[in-house]
Structures are given as C-alpha cells and as structure tokens.
Coordinates of C-alpha atoms and ligand atoms in Angstrom, one line a residue:
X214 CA 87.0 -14.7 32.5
X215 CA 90.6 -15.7 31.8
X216 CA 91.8 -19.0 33.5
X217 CA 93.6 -19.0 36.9
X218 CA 95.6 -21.3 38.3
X219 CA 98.4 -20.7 40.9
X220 CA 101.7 -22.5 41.9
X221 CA 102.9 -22.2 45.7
X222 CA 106.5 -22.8 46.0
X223 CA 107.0 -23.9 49.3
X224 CA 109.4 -27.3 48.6
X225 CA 112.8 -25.3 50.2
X226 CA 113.4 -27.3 53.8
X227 CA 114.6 -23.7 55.6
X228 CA 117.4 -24.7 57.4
X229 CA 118.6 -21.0 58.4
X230 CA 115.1 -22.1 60.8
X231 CA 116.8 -24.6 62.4
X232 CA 114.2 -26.5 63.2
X233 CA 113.2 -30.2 62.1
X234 CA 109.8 -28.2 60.8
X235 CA 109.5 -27.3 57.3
X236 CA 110.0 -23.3 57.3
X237 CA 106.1 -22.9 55.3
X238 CA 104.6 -24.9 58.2
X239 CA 105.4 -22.5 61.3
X240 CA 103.3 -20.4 62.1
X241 CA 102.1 -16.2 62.3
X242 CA 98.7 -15.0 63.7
X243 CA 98.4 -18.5 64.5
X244 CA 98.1 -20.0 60.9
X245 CA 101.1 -21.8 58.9
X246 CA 102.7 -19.2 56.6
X247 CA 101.7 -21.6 53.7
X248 CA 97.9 -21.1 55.1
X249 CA 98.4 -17.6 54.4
X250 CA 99.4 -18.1 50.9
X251 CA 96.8 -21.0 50.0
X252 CA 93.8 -18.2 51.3
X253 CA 95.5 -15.7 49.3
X254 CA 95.3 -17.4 46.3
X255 CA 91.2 -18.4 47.2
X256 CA 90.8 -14.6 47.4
X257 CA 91.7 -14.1 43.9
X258 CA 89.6 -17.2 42.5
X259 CA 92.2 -19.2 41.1
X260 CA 90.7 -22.3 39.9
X261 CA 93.2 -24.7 40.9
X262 CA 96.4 -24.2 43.6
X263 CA 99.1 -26.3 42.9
X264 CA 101.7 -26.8 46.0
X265 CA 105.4 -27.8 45.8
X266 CA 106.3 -29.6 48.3
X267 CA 109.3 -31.9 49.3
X268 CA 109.2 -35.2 49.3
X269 CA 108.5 -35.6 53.2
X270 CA 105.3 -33.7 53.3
X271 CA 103.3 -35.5 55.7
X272 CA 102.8 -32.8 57.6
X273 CA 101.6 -31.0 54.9
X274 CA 98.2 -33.1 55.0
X275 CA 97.7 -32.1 58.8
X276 CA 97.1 -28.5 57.9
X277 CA 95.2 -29.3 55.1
X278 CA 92.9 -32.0 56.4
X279 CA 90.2 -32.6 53.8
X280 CA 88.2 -34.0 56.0
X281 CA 87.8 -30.8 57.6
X282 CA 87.4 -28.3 54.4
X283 CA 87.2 -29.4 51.2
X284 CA 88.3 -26.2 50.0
X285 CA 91.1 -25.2 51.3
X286 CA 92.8 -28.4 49.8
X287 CA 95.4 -27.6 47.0
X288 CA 97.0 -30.1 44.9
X289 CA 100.3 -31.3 46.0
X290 CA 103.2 -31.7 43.3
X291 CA 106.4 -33.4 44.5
X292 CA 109.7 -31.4 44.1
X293 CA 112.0 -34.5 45.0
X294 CA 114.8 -32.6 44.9
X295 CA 115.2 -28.2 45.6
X296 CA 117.1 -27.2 42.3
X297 CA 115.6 -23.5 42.4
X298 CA 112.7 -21.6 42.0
X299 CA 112.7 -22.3 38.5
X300 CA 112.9 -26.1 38.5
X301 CA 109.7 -26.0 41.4
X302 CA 107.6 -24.5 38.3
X303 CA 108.9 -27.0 35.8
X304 CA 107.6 -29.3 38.5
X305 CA 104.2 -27.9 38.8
X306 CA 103.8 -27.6 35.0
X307 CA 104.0 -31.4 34.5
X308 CA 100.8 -31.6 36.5
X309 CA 98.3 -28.6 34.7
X310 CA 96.9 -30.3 31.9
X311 CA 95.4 -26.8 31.0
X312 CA 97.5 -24.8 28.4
X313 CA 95.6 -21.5 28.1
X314 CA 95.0 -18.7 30.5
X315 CA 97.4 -17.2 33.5
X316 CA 99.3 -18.8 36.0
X317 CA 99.9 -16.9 39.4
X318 CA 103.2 -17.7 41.3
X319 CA 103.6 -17.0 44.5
X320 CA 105.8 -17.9 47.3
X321 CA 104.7 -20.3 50.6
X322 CA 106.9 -17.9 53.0
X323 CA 105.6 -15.0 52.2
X324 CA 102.8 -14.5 54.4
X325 CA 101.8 -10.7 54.0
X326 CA 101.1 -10.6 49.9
X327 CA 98.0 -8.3 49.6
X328 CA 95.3 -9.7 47.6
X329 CA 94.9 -6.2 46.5
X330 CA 98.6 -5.8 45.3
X331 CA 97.6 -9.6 43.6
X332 CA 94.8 -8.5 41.7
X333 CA 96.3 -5.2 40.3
X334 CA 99.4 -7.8 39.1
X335 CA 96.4 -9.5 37.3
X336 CA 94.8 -6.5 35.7
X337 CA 98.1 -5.1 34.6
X338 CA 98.9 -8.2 33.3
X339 CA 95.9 -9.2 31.2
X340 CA 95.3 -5.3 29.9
X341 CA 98.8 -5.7 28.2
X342 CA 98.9 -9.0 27.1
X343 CA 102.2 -9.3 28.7
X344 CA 104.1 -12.7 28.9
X345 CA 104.7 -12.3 32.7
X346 CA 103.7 -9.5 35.0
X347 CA 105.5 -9.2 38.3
X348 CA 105.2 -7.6 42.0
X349 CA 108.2 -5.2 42.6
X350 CA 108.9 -3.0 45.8
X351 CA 111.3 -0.3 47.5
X352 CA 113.4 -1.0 50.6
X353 CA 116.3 0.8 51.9
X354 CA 118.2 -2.4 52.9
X355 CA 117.5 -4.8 50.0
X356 CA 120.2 -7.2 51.3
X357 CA 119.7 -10.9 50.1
X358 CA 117.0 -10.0 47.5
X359 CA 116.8 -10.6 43.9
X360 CA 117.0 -6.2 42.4
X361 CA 115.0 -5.0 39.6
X362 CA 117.6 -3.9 36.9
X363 CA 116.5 -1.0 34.8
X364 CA 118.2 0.7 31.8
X365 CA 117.7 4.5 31.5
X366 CA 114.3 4.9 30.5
X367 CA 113.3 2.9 33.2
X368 CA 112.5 -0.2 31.0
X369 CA 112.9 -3.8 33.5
X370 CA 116.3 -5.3 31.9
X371 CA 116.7 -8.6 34.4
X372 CA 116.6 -9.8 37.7
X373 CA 119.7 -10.4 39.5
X374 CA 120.4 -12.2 42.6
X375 CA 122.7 -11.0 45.3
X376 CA 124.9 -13.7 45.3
X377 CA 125.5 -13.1 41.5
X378 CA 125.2 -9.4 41.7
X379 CA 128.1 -6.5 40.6
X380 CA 128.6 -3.8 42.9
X381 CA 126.5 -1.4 41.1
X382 CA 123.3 -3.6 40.7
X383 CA 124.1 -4.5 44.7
X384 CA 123.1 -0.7 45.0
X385 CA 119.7 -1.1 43.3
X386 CA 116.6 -0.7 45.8
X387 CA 114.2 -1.8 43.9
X388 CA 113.8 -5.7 44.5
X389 CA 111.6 -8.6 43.4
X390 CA 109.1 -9.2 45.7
X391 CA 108.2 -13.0 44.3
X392 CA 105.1 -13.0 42.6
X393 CA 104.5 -13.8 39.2
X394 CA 101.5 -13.6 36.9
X395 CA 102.9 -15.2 33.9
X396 CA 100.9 -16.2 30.9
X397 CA 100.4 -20.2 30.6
X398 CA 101.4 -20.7 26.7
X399 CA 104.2 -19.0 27.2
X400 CA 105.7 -21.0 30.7
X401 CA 105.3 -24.2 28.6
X402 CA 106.8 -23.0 25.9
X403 CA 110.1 -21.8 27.9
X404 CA 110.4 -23.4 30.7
X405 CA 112.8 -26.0 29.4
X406 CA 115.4 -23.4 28.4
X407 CA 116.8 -21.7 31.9
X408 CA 120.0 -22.5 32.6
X409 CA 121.5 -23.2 36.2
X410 CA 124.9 -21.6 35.5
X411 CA 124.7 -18.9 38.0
X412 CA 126.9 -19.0 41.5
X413 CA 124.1 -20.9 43.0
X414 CA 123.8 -23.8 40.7
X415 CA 120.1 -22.9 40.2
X416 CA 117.3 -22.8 38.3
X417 CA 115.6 -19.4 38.3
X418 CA 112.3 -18.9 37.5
X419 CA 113.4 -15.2 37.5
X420 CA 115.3 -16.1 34.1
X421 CA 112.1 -16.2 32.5
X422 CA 111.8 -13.1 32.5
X423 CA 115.2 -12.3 30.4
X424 CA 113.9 -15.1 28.1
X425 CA 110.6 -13.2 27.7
X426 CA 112.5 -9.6 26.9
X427 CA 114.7 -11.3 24.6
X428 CA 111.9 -12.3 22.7
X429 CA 111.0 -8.7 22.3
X430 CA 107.1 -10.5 24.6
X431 CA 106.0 -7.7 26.9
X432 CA 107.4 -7.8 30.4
X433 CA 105.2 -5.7 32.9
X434 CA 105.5 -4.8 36.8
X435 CA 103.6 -3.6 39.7
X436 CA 105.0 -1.9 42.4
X437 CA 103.4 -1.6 46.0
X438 CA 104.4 1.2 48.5
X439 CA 103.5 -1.4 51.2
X440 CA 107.0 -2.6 51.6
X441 CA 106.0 -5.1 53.9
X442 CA 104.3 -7.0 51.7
X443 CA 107.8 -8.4 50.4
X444 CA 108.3 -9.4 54.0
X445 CA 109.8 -13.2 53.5
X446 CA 110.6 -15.8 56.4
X447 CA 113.9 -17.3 56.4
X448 CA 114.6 -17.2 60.3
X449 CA 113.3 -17.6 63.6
X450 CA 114.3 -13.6 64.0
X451 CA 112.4 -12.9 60.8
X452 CA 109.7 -15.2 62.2
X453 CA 109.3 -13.3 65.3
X454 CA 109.5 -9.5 63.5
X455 CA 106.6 -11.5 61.3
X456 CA 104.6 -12.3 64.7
X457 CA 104.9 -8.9 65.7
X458 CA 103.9 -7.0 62.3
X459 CA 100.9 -9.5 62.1
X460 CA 99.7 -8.9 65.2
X461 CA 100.7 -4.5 65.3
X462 CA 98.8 -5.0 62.1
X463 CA 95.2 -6.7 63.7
X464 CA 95.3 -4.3 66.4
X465 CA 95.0 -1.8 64.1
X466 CA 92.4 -3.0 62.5
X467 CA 90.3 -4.0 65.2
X468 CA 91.0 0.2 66.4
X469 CA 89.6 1.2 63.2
X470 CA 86.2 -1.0 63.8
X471 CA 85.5 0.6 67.0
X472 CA 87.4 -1.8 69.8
X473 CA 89.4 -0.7 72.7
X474 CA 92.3 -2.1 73.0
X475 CA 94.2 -1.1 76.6
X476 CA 97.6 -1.5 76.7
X477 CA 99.9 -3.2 73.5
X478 CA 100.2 -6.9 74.6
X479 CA 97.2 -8.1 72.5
X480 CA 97.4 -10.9 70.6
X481 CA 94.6 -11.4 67.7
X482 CA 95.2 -14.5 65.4
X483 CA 94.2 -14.6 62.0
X484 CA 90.6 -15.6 61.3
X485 CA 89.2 -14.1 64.9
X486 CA 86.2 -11.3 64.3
X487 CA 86.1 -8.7 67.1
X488 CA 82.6 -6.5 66.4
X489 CA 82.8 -3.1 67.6
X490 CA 82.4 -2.0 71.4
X491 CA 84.9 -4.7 72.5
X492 CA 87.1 -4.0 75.7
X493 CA 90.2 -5.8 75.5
X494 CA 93.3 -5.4 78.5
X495 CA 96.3 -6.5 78.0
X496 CA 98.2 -9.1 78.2
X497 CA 95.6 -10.9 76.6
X498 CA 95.5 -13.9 73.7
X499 CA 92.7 -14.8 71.3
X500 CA 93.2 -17.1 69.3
X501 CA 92.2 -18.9 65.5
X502 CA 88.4 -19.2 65.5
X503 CA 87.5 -17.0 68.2
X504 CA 84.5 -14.7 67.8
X505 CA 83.7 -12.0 70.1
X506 CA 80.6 -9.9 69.5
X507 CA 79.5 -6.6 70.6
X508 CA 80.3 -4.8 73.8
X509 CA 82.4 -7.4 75.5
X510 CA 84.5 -6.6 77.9
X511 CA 87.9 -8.9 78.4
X512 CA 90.1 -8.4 81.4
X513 CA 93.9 -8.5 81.6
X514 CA 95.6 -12.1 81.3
X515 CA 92.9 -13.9 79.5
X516 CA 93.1 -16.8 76.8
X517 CA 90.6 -17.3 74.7
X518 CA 90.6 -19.7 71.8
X519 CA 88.3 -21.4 69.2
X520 CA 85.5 -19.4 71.4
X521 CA 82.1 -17.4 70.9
X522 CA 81.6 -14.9 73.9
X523 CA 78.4 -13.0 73.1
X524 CA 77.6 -10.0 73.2
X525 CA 77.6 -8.0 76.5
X526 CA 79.9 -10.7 78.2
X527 CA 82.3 -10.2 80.5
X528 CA 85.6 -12.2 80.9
X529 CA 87.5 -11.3 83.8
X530 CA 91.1 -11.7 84.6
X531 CA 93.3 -14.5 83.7
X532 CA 90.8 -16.7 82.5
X533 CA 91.6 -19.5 79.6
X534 CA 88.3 -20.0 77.6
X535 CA 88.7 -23.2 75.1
X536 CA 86.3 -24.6 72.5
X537 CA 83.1 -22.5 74.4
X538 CA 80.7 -20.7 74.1
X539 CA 79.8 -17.7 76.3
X540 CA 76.4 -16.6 76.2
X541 CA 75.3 -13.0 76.5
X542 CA 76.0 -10.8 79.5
X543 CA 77.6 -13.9 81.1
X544 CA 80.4 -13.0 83.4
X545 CA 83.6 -15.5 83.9
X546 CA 86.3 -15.4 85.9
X547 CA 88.4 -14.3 87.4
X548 CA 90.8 -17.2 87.1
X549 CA 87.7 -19.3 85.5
X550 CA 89.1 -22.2 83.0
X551 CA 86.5 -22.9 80.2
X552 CA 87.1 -26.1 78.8
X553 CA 86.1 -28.0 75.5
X554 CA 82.3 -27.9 75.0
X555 CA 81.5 -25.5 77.8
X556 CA 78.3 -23.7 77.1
X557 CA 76.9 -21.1 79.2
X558 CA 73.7 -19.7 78.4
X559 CA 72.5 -16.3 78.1
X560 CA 73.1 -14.4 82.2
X561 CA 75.3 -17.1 83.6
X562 CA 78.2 -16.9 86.2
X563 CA 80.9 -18.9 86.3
X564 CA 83.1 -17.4 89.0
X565 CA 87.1 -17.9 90.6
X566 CA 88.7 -21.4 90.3
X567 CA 86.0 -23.4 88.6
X568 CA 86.6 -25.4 85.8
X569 CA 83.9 -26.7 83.3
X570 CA 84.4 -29.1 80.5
X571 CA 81.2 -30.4 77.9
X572 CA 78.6 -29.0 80.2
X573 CA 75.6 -26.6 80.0
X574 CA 75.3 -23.9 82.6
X575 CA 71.3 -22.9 81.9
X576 CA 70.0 -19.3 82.4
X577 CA 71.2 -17.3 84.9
X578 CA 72.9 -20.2 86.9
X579 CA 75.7 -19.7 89.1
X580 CA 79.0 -21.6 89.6
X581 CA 80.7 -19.0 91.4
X582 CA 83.3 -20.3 93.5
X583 CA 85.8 -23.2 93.5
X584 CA 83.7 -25.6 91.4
X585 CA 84.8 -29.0 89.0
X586 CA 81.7 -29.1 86.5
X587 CA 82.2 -32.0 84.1
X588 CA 79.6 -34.1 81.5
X589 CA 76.8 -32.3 83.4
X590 CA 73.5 -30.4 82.4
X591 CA 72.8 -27.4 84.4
X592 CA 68.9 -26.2 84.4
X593 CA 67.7 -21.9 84.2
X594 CA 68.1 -20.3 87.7
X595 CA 70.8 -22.8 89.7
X596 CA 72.7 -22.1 92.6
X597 CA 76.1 -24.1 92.6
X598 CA 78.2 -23.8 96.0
X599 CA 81.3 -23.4 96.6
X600 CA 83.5 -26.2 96.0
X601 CA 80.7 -28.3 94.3
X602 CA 82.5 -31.5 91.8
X603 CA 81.1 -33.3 89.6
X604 CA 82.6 -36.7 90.0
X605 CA 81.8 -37.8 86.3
X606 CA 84.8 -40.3 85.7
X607 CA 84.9 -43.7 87.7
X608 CA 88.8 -44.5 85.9
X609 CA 87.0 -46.2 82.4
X610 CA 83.9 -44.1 81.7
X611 CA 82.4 -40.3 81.9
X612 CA 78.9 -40.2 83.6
X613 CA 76.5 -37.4 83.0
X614 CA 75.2 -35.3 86.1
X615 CA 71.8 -33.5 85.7
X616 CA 71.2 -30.6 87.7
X617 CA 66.9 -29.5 87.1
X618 CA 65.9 -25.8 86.7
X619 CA 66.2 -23.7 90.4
X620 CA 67.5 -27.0 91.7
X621 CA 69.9 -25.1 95.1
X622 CA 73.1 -27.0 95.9
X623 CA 74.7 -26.3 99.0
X624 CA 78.6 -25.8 99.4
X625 CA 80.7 -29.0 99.2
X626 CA 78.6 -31.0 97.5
X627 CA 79.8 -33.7 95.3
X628 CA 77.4 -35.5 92.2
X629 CA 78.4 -39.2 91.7
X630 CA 77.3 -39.5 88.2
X631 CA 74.9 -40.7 86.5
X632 CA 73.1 -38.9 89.0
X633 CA 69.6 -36.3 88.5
X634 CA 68.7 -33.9 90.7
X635 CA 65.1 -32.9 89.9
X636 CA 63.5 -29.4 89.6
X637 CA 63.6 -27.5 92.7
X638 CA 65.4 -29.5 95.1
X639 CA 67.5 -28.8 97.5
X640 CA 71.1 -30.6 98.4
X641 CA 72.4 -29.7 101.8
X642 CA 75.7 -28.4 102.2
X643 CA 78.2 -31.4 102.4
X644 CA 76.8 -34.1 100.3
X645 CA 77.5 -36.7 98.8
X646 CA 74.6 -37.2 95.9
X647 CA 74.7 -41.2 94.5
X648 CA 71.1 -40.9 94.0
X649 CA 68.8 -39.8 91.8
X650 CA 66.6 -36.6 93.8
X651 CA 63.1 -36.1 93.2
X652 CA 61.6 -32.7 92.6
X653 CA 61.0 -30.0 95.3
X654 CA 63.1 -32.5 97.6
X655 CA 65.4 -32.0 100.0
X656 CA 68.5 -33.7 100.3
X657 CA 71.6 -34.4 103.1
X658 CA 74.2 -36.5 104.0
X659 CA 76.0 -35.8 106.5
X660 CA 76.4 -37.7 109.8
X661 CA 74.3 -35.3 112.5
X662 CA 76.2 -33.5 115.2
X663 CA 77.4 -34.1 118.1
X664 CA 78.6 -31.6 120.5
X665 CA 80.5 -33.1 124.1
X666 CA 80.5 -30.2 126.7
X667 CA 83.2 -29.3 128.3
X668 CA 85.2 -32.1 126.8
X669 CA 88.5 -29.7 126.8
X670 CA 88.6 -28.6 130.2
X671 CA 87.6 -32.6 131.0
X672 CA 90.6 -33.8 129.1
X673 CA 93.1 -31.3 130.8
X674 CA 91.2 -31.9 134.2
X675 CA 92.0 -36.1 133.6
X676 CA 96.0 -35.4 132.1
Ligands
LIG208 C1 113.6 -15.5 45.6 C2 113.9 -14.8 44.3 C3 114.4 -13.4 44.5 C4 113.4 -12.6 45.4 C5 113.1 -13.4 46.7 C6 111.9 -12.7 47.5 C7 114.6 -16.5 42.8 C8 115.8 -17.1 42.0 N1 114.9 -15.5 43.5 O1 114.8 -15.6 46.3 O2 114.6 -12.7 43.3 O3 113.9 -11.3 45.7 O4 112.6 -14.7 46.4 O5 111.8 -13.3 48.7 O6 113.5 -17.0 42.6 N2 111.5 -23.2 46.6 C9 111.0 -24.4 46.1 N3 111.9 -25.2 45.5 C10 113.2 -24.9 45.3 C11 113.7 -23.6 45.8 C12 112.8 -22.8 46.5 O7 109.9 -24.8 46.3 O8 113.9 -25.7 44.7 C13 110.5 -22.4 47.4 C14 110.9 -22.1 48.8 O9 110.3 -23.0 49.7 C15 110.4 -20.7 49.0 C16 110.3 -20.1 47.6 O10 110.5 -21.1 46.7 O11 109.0 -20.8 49.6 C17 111.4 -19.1 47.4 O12 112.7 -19.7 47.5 P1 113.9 -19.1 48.3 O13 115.0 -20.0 48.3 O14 113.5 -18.6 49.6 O15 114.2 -17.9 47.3 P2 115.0 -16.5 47.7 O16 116.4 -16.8 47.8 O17 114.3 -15.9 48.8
LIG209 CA1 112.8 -16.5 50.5

C-alpha cells in the first residue's frame, strides 16, 4: 500500500465570519467544520494528518483533546503568517520527514468532501502515476472559485482565480473544488518555485499544477456530480445554508433506514445513530452522541443530547434529555428535564416537571409528577409522589438519598440526605425524612390535626 499522509489547511482567520472564532472552528451538525475534515481524512487511512493552523490555536487543542481520543489528534504545523494556499503546504512539508508516497490536501472549511469522491481521487491518481490528481465540479454560479481551464480537447491547462480571471475564463463552470492528491517526490521537489505575483499577492498551491504540465508530469482530475461537495464556508449566510444542507441531508438518511420523521424541523447532529422504527415530531433536536434504538417514539419539542433512549421508549413533549440514559419502554415527559448521569432502568416513568440529575430510577419506578431527584438511588417497583425533593446539597456538599425496592413515598415528601429508606416502607404524605427508615416501616411527620368547630361562625359571632 502506497503511503498517505494528508495536509488540512485551515490557518485562514475568516474574517468575512465576523466573528473572534477561527472560521474552521464553528460548527455544522454540531461538529467544527475542521472535525469534518480531520474524520474525513481517518476514513481514507491516511497515516499521518498534518493541520495548518495560525499562530493563536489554542482553541484548536479544545476540539482535539487528546486526553479524550487519541486518534482523532492530528499534528499541528504553525503557518505564522496566511501567504496562500500554497505557502500553508510549504509549511506542512517542513514537518513530513517521509519523502515517498501521496500526499492528500484538503481544505478545513469544507465540510461535505465525500470520502467516496476522496478515494476515487486516490485510485485515479495512483493508476496513472500522475504528479497531482485533483477534485473538479459543475456549478452554474461559480462566482469566487478558482475555474478549471481546458484547451479544445478537453486537456486541464491551469487554474485560475477569479480575482485574476479574463472575461472568458470568468465564464468557465467548471471550478476547483480543493482537493489535491499530489505525489510526495514531486511537492518537495517544486514547492519552492511558485511565485506570488498574481493580484492577490499569493502563493497558490494551485500553481503546482502549471508547474507539473509544464514539465510534460501527468496532471489528472476527478469530477463529482455532487456539487455540493465543493460547498465551502466563508460566511455566517454560507454557514447557515451549511446547517441546513447537513441537516436536509441526515433526515434523509435516517428516511431511507426506516425512521419517521413528522414534520421538517428535525435536527440530527453528526455522529447520532437513529435504528429503524424511530418516531420523531418535530421541532425536535438531537444532538452529538445521541443514540436512539429501535421503535422509539419522540414527541414534538424535545432535546436530546449525548443520550441512549432504548428501544421501545417514549419521550414525550418538550422534554431536554442530557448525558442519560433511557432504558427500554421508559416513558418521559412531558416537560421532564433529564439531567447529567440520569439513568432509568428498563419500564420506568419519569413524568411532567421533574428533574433528575446522577440518579438511578430502578425497574418500573415512578416519578411522575412535579419531582427534584438529585444524587439518589431509586430501588425496582417505587412510587415517588408528587412534588417529592431530594434535598442532596446543604451549600458545600451533595448527599446521596437511597430509596429501597417498592419503598411508597407519599406526596410532598422531602429526603434530607444522606438519608435510606429501606425496602418496603412507607413515608406518609408531607414528610420531612432526616432519618434513616427501616424496612417494611412506616414513616410520618407531620404535626396531627386539629379541627375547632364552628370556629368561623364564633369569630363573626365575637366581631
Ligand atoms: C481556494 C482555491 C480555489 C478553489 C477554492 C475552493 C487557491 C489559490 N484557490 O480558494 O481555486 O476554487 O479554494 O473553495 O488555493 N489557508 C491557509 N493558509 C493560507 C491561506 C489559506 O491555511 O495562507 C486555508 C484556509 O483556512 C482555508 C483553505 O486554506 O481553509 C482555503 O483558503 P481560502 O482562502 O478559503 O481559498 P479560496 O479563496 O476559497
Ligand atoms: Ca474557501
């Protein structure tokens, strides 16, 4: 197998984004567009990613946190300062020490390269022995992008910019999508000889391509129907048309596998797996690491993120599920907010207005109604009441509250933890729990009646 490397170019600051953000680190689908292009380049093997970056990349290291996946981690090379497309390569080539094989290079706001489109570039490439291979398409408004010059029998002549364009070659449809297989040998060999006298004051890593002709090397190209794959991010308008695409796009998919999707406002970031059987309303949101497995249903207005809802679940409406995990045929919601390290297990309820955060509902329990659930270990077969809290936080530390198997807790009940309540018992409604609760107890604390008669008709009889 020939060697792969790949060079991201992603150094450019974006100012037409006008934001203080470096353009490759916003996002689409909920992943950086520089995300996008470091998985691309996994997908096609490439032994080693380089990244060009700017000096201030900081931020880079957030997205890329190696404590978190060692993989996804590409070498970063400093571009101090942006003199073109073609100086970012000479950059990167000071840092391969390899000098045989191919070199993929793609660009960090480009987030809709196929890997498909990628590998045919490849297998073009290495059938013909070219010196660089590249990834053309056809769009009707080409306006910005470098064209694909041809002479007249359809042989690739150069690549010219728009800004250095003639009228004529402003015509052209064809444009250069960005991606570039070139051969290794041949880079380091040329690299040093662009020029930057163009109207930009560039280096172009597109004149290696001339070079390459002119040297009578063999220049090849690849060009995908998808036109969208060219798609590029310069603005927050392109940004947003991005957002949509991406998301038109995993709707589609997730059709094709067998979901339901009712109504169009659904929102599926990259990285979430939907299995068939899936009911989804809309307005709804899932987001990065969210699995949903079969035969879920989701109601309108829901959030889900970083979840597992298994399979047979149902969310209800406008419910925000974060960092949880849903066992099977549990209902939520409505209006249910599932907080970091919520687990329910398999047939439990968590109805309107409660909130649970790091807590373990058991099998089959209920927390139906108007319920704060917080540090707290919830046995098979409990009853929670209405308006039940957890009170787990005394201003310094979290307590834990353990609630035994079929333990039955009245409504208005509040757990000062560290508090157990063991299996079986029984807290009346209105409690306040300090203590710890023996089995097959049961458990009150409220102040007995007392019930004057007559005491209206006295009082008016005495005024
Ligand atoms: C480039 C191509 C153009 C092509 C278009 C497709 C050149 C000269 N032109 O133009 O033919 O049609 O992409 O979108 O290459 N970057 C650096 N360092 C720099 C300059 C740029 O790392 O000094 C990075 C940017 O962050 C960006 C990528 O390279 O991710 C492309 O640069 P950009 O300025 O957007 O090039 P285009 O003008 O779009
Ligand atoms: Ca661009």
């Amino acid at each position: 197998m020939i060697h792969l490397s790949t060079v991201i170019m992603a150094a450019g600051q974006g100012t037409r984004m006008k934001t203080k953000k470096l353009k490759v680190l916003h996002s689409v689908g909920g992943q950086t567009l520089v995300e996008h292009v470091v998985s691309l380049a996994q997908k096609m093997k490439s032994h080693q990613t380089y990244l060009i970056v700017p000096k201030n990349h900081e931020a880079f290291k957030v997205v890329f946190d190696q404590t978190k996946n060692k993989n996804n981690v590409p070498k970063y090379v400093v571009q101090s300062e942006q003199k073109g497309t073609g100086h970012a390569l000479q950059c990167a080539l000071k840092a391969i020490s390899q000098t045989q094989g191919n070199l993929l290079v793609l660009s960090g706001d480009q987030p809709f390269v196929s890997a498909a489109s990628l590998k045919k570039l490849v297998a073009i490439h290495q059938k013909n022995k070219a010196a660089v291979t590249l990834l053309t398409t056809c769009m009707e408004d080409p306006f910005g992008l470098g064209r694909i010059v041809r002479d007249q029998q359809g042989e690739l002549v150069r690549i010219v910019e728009e800004k250095d364009a003639t009228k004529d070659e402003k015509a052209l449809n064809e444009i250069n999508v960005a991606c570039y297989v070139f051969d290794l040998a041949f880079v380091q060999n040329n690299i040093g000889k662009i020029k930057n006298t163009n109207k930009q004051k560039e280096y172009y890593i597109t004149d290696l391509i001339t070079l390459a002709l002119h040297k009578g090397l063999v220049v090849k190209t690849y060009t995908t129907q998808d036109v969208y794959e060219s798609f590029g991010i310069n603005s927050q308008e392109q940004l947003s048309m991005a957002n949509d695409l991406f998301y038109f796009r995993q709707r589609q998919e997730c059709m094709t596998k067998g979901v339901a999707l009712i109504g169009s406002e659904i929102f599926i970031d990259a990285g979430v797996s939907i299995a068939r059987g899936v009911r989804i309303e809309s307005p709804c949101y899932i987001k990065s690491g969210s699995r949903i497995e079969e035969d879920v249903s989701i109601e309108m207005g829901t959030t889900i993120k970083s979840s597992v809802i298994r399979h047979g679940a149902i969310v209800k409406a406008h419910s925000y599920i974060d960092h949880s995990d849903v066992g099977p045929e549990c209902q939520v919601g409505p209006f249910c907010h599932l907080r970091p390290q919520a687990k329910l297990l398999a047939k439990a309820k968590v109805g309107n207005f409660s909130e649970v955060k790091k807590s373990t509902i058991g099998f089959g329990s209920k927390v139906n109604h108007l319920s704060y659930i917080g540090d707290a270990h919830i046995g098979s077969g409990v009853n929670v009441g209405a308006g039940t809290i957890t009170c787990n936080y005394d201003g310094f530390n979290k307590f834990k509250t353990i609630l035994e198997d079929h333990v039955f807790v009245g409504s208005d009940t509040q757990f000062v933890a560290p508090v157990r309540v063991g299996k079986g018992a029984v807290v009346g409604a209105g409690t306040t729990v300090t203590k710890n609760v023996s089995k097959n107890s049961l458990v009150i604390s409220r102040c007995y009646q007392k019930e004057i008669k007559n005491w209206v008709k006295n009082r008016q009889k005495n005024k």
